[in-house]
Short mmCIF file of C-alpha atoms in Angstrom, two decimals:
data_model
loop_
_atom_site.label_atom_id
_atom_site.label_comp_id
_atom_site.label_asym_id
_atom_site.label_seq_id
_atom_site.Cartn_x
_atom_site.Cartn_y
_atom_site.Cartn_z
CA UNK A 1 261.03 -204.52 48.03
CA UNK A 2 264.20 -205.05 50.04
CA UNK A 3 265.23 -207.37 52.81
CA UNK A 4 264.82 -204.61 55.38
CA UNK A 5 261.06 -205.19 55.38
CA UNK A 6 259.39 -207.70 57.68
CA UNK A 7 257.96 -209.71 54.78
CA UNK A 8 260.43 -209.49 51.88
CA UNK A 9 259.75 -211.00 48.49
CA UNK A 10 262.12 -213.84 47.65
CA UNK A 11 262.49 -215.32 44.18
CA UNK A 12 263.55 -218.96 43.94
CA UNK A 13 265.03 -220.19 40.68
CA UNK A 14 264.50 -223.94 40.49
CA UNK A 15 261.88 -226.05 42.24
CA UNK A 16 263.66 -229.36 42.68
CA UNK A 17 264.33 -230.90 46.07
CA UNK A 18 266.05 -227.84 47.53
CA UNK A 19 264.18 -225.05 45.75
CA UNK A 20 260.82 -226.71 46.33
CA UNK A 21 261.50 -227.25 50.02
CA UNK A 22 262.62 -223.65 50.61
CA UNK A 23 259.65 -222.37 48.62
CA UNK A 24 257.24 -224.29 50.83
CA UNK A 25 258.92 -223.39 54.12
CA UNK A 26 259.15 -219.68 53.32
CA UNK A 27 255.59 -219.54 52.04
CA UNK A 28 254.23 -221.36 55.09
CA UNK A 29 255.97 -218.85 57.37
CA UNK A 30 254.19 -215.95 55.65
CA UNK A 31 256.84 -214.72 53.22
CA UNK A 32 256.01 -213.95 49.61
CA UNK A 33 257.86 -216.27 47.24
CA UNK A 34 257.96 -216.14 43.45
CA UNK A 35 259.03 -219.43 41.85
CA UNK A 36 260.83 -219.18 38.52
CA UNK A 37 260.61 -222.23 36.29
CA UNK A 38 259.87 -223.56 32.84
CA UNK A 39 256.38 -222.96 31.50
CA UNK A 40 255.04 -226.44 32.23
CA UNK A 41 256.46 -226.45 35.76
CA UNK A 42 255.18 -222.93 36.42
CA UNK A 43 251.67 -224.01 35.40
CA UNK A 44 251.88 -227.03 37.69
CA UNK A 45 253.01 -224.86 40.59
CA UNK A 46 250.22 -222.34 40.05
CA UNK A 47 247.55 -225.03 39.89
CA UNK A 48 248.74 -227.49 42.54
CA UNK A 49 251.28 -225.71 44.73
CA UNK A 50 254.03 -227.56 46.59
CA UNK A 51 253.45 -230.55 48.85
CA UNK A 52 256.14 -231.37 51.42
CA UNK A 53 256.56 -234.72 53.14
CA UNK A 54 259.02 -234.32 55.98
CA UNK A 55 259.74 -235.95 59.31
CA UNK A 56 261.26 -232.68 60.43
CA UNK A 57 258.53 -230.26 59.31
CA UNK A 58 255.53 -232.55 58.90
CA UNK A 59 253.39 -233.01 55.81
CA UNK A 60 251.79 -229.90 54.34
CA UNK A 61 250.83 -228.25 51.06
CA UNK A 62 251.10 -224.56 50.14
CA UNK A 63 249.86 -222.50 47.22
CA UNK A 64 252.65 -220.57 45.50
CA UNK A 65 253.24 -217.90 42.89
CA UNK A 66 255.12 -218.99 39.79
CA UNK A 67 256.35 -217.39 36.59
CA UNK A 68 258.74 -218.14 33.75
CA UNK A 69 260.86 -215.05 34.40
CA UNK A 70 261.46 -212.43 37.07
CA UNK A 71 259.30 -209.39 36.30
CA UNK A 72 259.87 -207.21 39.38
CA UNK A 73 262.70 -206.41 41.81
CA UNK A 74 262.98 -208.73 44.81
CA UNK A 75 265.01 -208.70 47.98
CA UNK A 76 266.88 -211.85 47.04
CA UNK A 77 266.96 -214.53 44.40
CA UNK A 78 267.92 -217.99 45.64
CA UNK A 79 269.39 -220.08 42.84
CA UNK A 80 268.65 -223.77 43.35
CA UNK A 81 269.05 -225.33 39.91
CA UNK A 82 271.57 -227.94 38.83
CA UNK A 83 274.84 -226.86 37.22
CA UNK A 84 273.78 -228.73 34.11
CA UNK A 85 270.92 -226.25 33.57
CA UNK A 86 272.43 -223.11 35.11
CA UNK A 87 273.15 -221.12 31.95
CA UNK A 88 269.66 -221.60 30.54
CA UNK A 89 268.01 -220.97 33.91
CA UNK A 90 269.78 -217.65 34.46
CA UNK A 91 267.95 -216.17 31.48
CA UNK A 92 264.87 -216.17 33.75
CA UNK A 93 266.56 -213.61 36.03
CA UNK A 94 267.43 -210.52 33.95
CA UNK A 95 270.06 -208.41 35.72
CA UNK A 96 268.19 -205.19 34.91
CA UNK A 97 265.04 -206.47 36.62
CA UNK A 98 266.83 -207.89 39.65
CA UNK A 99 268.58 -204.59 40.28
CA UNK A 100 270.32 -204.59 43.66
CA UNK A 101 268.65 -207.78 44.89
CA UNK A 102 270.91 -210.38 46.43
CA UNK A 103 271.93 -213.33 44.25
CA UNK A 104 272.33 -216.35 46.51
CA UNK A 105 273.46 -219.51 44.72
CA UNK A 106 272.83 -222.72 46.65
CA UNK A 107 274.65 -224.79 44.06
CA UNK A 108 277.01 -227.71 44.37
CA UNK A 109 280.66 -227.11 43.56
CA UNK A 110 283.05 -224.19 43.93
CA UNK A 111 283.36 -222.51 40.53
CA UNK A 112 279.94 -220.89 40.06
CA UNK A 113 280.45 -217.62 42.04
CA UNK A 114 282.73 -216.24 39.30
CA UNK A 115 280.09 -217.02 36.66
CA UNK A 116 277.41 -215.17 38.63
CA UNK A 117 279.60 -212.16 39.40
CA UNK A 118 280.26 -211.76 35.70
CA UNK A 119 276.50 -211.55 35.07
CA UNK A 120 275.12 -209.71 38.12
CA UNK A 121 276.39 -207.00 40.45
CA UNK A 122 279.48 -208.55 42.07
CA UNK A 123 278.67 -206.83 45.37
CA UNK A 124 275.26 -208.54 45.48
CA UNK A 125 276.41 -212.12 44.84
CA UNK A 126 276.52 -214.03 48.11
CA UNK A 127 277.32 -217.73 47.71
CA UNK A 128 275.49 -219.98 50.10
CA UNK A 129 275.74 -223.63 50.99
CA UNK A 130 272.82 -225.79 52.02
CA UNK A 131 272.92 -229.10 53.82
CA UNK A 132 269.78 -231.20 53.47
CA UNK A 133 268.60 -234.40 51.84
CA UNK A 134 265.59 -233.43 49.80
CA UNK A 135 264.24 -234.64 46.46
CA UNK A 136 261.40 -233.79 44.13
CA UNK A 137 259.39 -236.92 43.45
CA UNK A 138 256.54 -235.61 41.29
CA UNK A 139 254.45 -234.83 39.45
CA UNK A 140 254.81 -235.29 35.70
CA UNK A 141 252.47 -232.38 35.02
CA UNK A 142 249.43 -232.58 37.28
CA UNK A 143 248.82 -232.15 40.98
CA UNK A 144 251.22 -230.46 43.40
CA UNK A 145 254.99 -230.57 43.13
CA UNK A 146 255.92 -233.18 45.73
CA UNK A 147 259.04 -232.76 47.85
CA UNK A 148 260.38 -235.59 50.02
CA UNK A 149 262.60 -234.16 52.76
CA UNK A 150 264.58 -236.97 54.41
CA UNK A 151 267.26 -235.38 56.59
CA UNK A 152 266.46 -234.25 60.15
CA UNK A 153 267.80 -230.78 59.38
CA UNK A 154 268.07 -228.00 56.82
CA UNK A 155 271.18 -225.87 57.33
CA UNK A 156 272.22 -222.84 55.27
CA UNK A 157 275.44 -220.85 55.49
CA UNK A 158 275.47 -217.45 53.76
CA UNK A 159 278.98 -216.21 52.96
CA UNK A 160 279.61 -212.47 53.16
CA UNK A 161 282.21 -212.39 50.39
CA UNK A 162 281.46 -209.21 48.43
CA UNK A 163 277.87 -208.69 49.63
CA UNK A 164 276.73 -206.37 52.47
CA UNK A 165 276.60 -208.23 55.77
CA UNK A 166 273.37 -206.50 56.99
CA UNK A 167 271.54 -207.76 53.89
CA UNK A 168 272.73 -211.30 54.54
CA UNK A 169 271.79 -211.12 58.21
CA UNK A 170 268.29 -210.04 57.18
CA UNK A 171 268.04 -212.98 54.77
CA UNK A 172 269.33 -215.37 57.44
CA UNK A 173 266.55 -214.11 59.73
CA UNK A 174 263.98 -214.78 57.00
CA UNK A 175 265.24 -218.35 56.57
CA UNK A 176 265.41 -218.92 60.32
CA UNK A 177 261.82 -217.74 60.66
CA UNK A 178 260.89 -220.47 58.17
CA UNK A 179 262.55 -223.22 60.22
CA UNK A 180 265.94 -223.32 58.50
CA UNK A 181 269.10 -223.25 60.59
CA UNK A 182 270.74 -220.26 58.92
CA UNK A 183 273.87 -218.30 59.73
CA UNK A 184 276.15 -215.73 58.15
CA UNK A 185 279.82 -216.67 57.77
CA UNK A 186 282.75 -214.46 56.79
CA UNK A 187 284.88 -216.69 54.59
CA UNK A 188 283.35 -217.61 51.23
CA UNK A 189 286.18 -219.97 50.30
CA UNK A 190 285.94 -221.89 53.57
CA UNK A 191 282.16 -222.15 53.30
CA UNK A 192 282.27 -223.60 49.79
CA UNK A 193 285.09 -226.01 50.54
CA UNK A 194 283.59 -227.20 53.82
CA UNK A 195 280.57 -228.38 51.85
CA UNK A 196 282.77 -229.77 49.08
CA UNK A 197 284.67 -231.86 51.63
CA UNK A 198 281.37 -233.53 52.47
CA UNK A 199 279.61 -233.47 49.12
CA UNK A 200 282.28 -234.77 46.75
CA UNK A 201 282.95 -238.05 48.58
CA UNK A 202 279.21 -238.53 49.22
CA UNK A 203 278.27 -237.95 45.58
CA UNK A 204 281.11 -239.91 44.03
CA UNK A 205 280.86 -242.94 46.33
CA UNK A 206 277.07 -243.35 46.25
CA UNK A 207 276.91 -242.79 42.49
CA UNK A 208 279.80 -245.12 41.67
CA UNK A 209 278.39 -248.04 43.67
CA UNK A 210 274.68 -247.26 43.40
CA UNK A 211 274.21 -247.52 47.15
CA UNK A 212 272.41 -245.35 49.71
CA UNK A 213 274.67 -243.62 52.20
CA UNK A 214 274.20 -246.14 55.01
CA UNK A 215 275.52 -249.02 52.93
CA UNK A 216 278.20 -246.93 51.23
CA UNK A 217 279.65 -245.60 54.48
CA UNK A 218 279.77 -249.12 55.93
CA UNK A 219 280.83 -251.29 52.99
CA UNK A 220 283.26 -248.74 51.56
CA UNK A 221 284.41 -246.99 54.75
CA UNK A 222 288.11 -247.02 53.94
CA UNK A 223 287.45 -245.60 50.48
CA UNK A 224 285.19 -242.94 51.99
CA UNK A 225 287.90 -241.92 54.44
CA UNK A 226 290.48 -241.68 51.63
CA UNK A 227 288.10 -239.55 49.55
CA UNK A 228 287.56 -237.22 52.49
CA UNK A 229 291.31 -236.99 53.12
CA UNK A 230 291.96 -236.10 49.47
CA UNK A 231 289.23 -233.48 49.38
CA UNK A 232 290.42 -231.92 52.62
CA UNK A 233 293.99 -231.80 51.30
CA UNK A 234 292.83 -229.87 48.22
CA UNK A 235 290.69 -227.62 50.41
CA UNK A 236 293.69 -226.74 52.57
CA UNK A 237 295.79 -226.02 49.49
CA UNK A 238 293.06 -223.59 48.37
CA UNK A 239 293.19 -221.76 51.70
CA UNK A 240 290.21 -223.38 53.41
CA UNK A 241 291.25 -225.75 56.22
CA UNK A 242 288.34 -228.21 56.29
CA UNK A 243 288.01 -230.72 59.12
CA UNK A 244 287.98 -234.38 57.97
CA UNK A 245 286.53 -235.60 61.27
CA UNK A 246 283.63 -233.15 60.96
CA UNK A 247 282.93 -234.30 57.42
CA UNK A 248 282.91 -237.96 58.46
CA UNK A 249 280.66 -237.19 61.42
CA UNK A 250 278.11 -235.64 59.07
CA UNK A 251 277.95 -238.85 57.05
CA UNK A 252 277.12 -240.78 60.20
CA UNK A 253 274.43 -238.24 61.14
CA UNK A 254 272.60 -238.62 57.82
CA UNK A 255 269.79 -241.19 57.59
CA UNK A 256 271.13 -244.49 56.18
CA UNK A 257 268.64 -244.39 53.29
CA UNK A 258 269.92 -240.99 52.11
CA UNK A 259 271.07 -240.72 48.50
CA UNK A 260 273.14 -238.01 46.90
CA UNK A 261 271.48 -235.87 44.24
CA UNK A 262 274.05 -237.16 41.75
CA UNK A 263 273.05 -240.73 42.51
CA UNK A 264 269.37 -239.87 42.04
CA UNK A 265 270.18 -238.24 38.71
CA UNK A 266 272.10 -241.34 37.61
CA UNK A 267 269.19 -243.58 38.55
CA UNK A 268 266.77 -241.37 36.60
CA UNK A 269 269.02 -241.12 33.55
CA UNK A 270 269.48 -237.37 33.95
CA UNK A 271 272.73 -235.47 33.25
CA UNK A 272 275.09 -235.55 36.22
CA UNK A 273 276.84 -232.67 37.97
CA UNK A 274 280.01 -234.73 37.70
CA UNK A 275 282.07 -231.91 36.20
CA UNK A 276 280.85 -229.32 38.71
CA UNK A 277 281.76 -231.61 41.64
CA UNK A 278 284.35 -234.19 40.65
CA UNK A 279 285.77 -232.21 37.74
CA UNK A 280 286.13 -229.04 39.81
CA UNK A 281 287.89 -230.99 42.55
CA UNK A 282 290.33 -232.52 40.06
CA UNK A 283 291.04 -229.10 38.51
CA UNK A 284 291.78 -227.57 41.90
CA UNK A 285 293.99 -230.53 42.82
CA UNK A 286 295.92 -230.11 39.58
CA UNK A 287 296.43 -226.38 40.15
CA UNK A 288 297.96 -227.06 43.56
CA UNK A 289 299.77 -230.32 42.73
CA UNK A 290 297.77 -232.32 45.28
CA UNK A 291 297.55 -236.06 44.49
CA UNK A 292 293.96 -237.36 44.49
CA UNK A 293 294.15 -240.92 43.09
CA UNK A 294 290.92 -242.26 44.58
CA UNK A 295 288.92 -239.23 43.45
CA UNK A 296 290.38 -239.43 39.95
CA UNK A 297 289.59 -243.15 39.71
CA UNK A 298 285.98 -242.76 40.78
CA UNK A 299 285.38 -239.80 38.44
CA UNK A 300 286.83 -241.83 35.60
CA UNK A 301 284.74 -244.89 36.42
CA UNK A 302 281.52 -242.87 36.61
CA UNK A 303 282.30 -241.28 33.25
CA UNK A 304 283.14 -244.68 31.75
CA UNK A 305 279.75 -245.97 32.89
CA UNK A 306 278.21 -243.55 30.41
CA UNK A 307 276.81 -241.01 32.82
#
């Protein structure tokens, strides 16, 4: 089934805060979704579905399909796992089964598109960026998968890159029908770095100080502004002129209780995406000889804390 049909099948790899939310929204709007997850999670999804608690979309529960691997072609596969589990998770999406389906990573960082294009058809990999504060809060193995959606928005940019624009426009329409603010953008590099300019300072600052965004942006405002300036400088060196004022405005628009996913992982004792976010930023800065002293210090301090 392709994305030219009115009700395309979408596979979603990963049912954390982002994958679970998109699964629920797409399913509620009438689209067929196949969740791909580990055996225990797949069983939980089949028995209890996904429960969303959201000020934006309300509270609701949906029944969903779930499997441990993709077993049929789909119009698109949205990849919503953490970088720390990406390699293992991709074994659930065999390239031969996916065929010409779109591969749409909604991952943090900037280095993953090359990994995916080496595994799947390069002309079907369409990196996306998603802006939302959403977390999976349960369960341990029974009941529905519970998703707490805290931000007043869910925004997705789909970058054309090497993929066919009509296919991306069709996917954007599917997401929009589900309540997501979705658009197609031309420049993959700009799309990834625009998110990085927001995400890296957010993740590093909240994780380093163990504070929700409201406190971090107030108590450490000068440090936040320096982090944004450094990230934007690297972005510009990479050919993506990000806007520091826009990035700072997004911090102020987020609910004060918002936490970065990296901070939540640190609190739960899970592996951090520090290398995919902070490490990737430092590597790009080094390639272009851009000084990033505040970023380097925070990455080092988070690593020294044993995360």
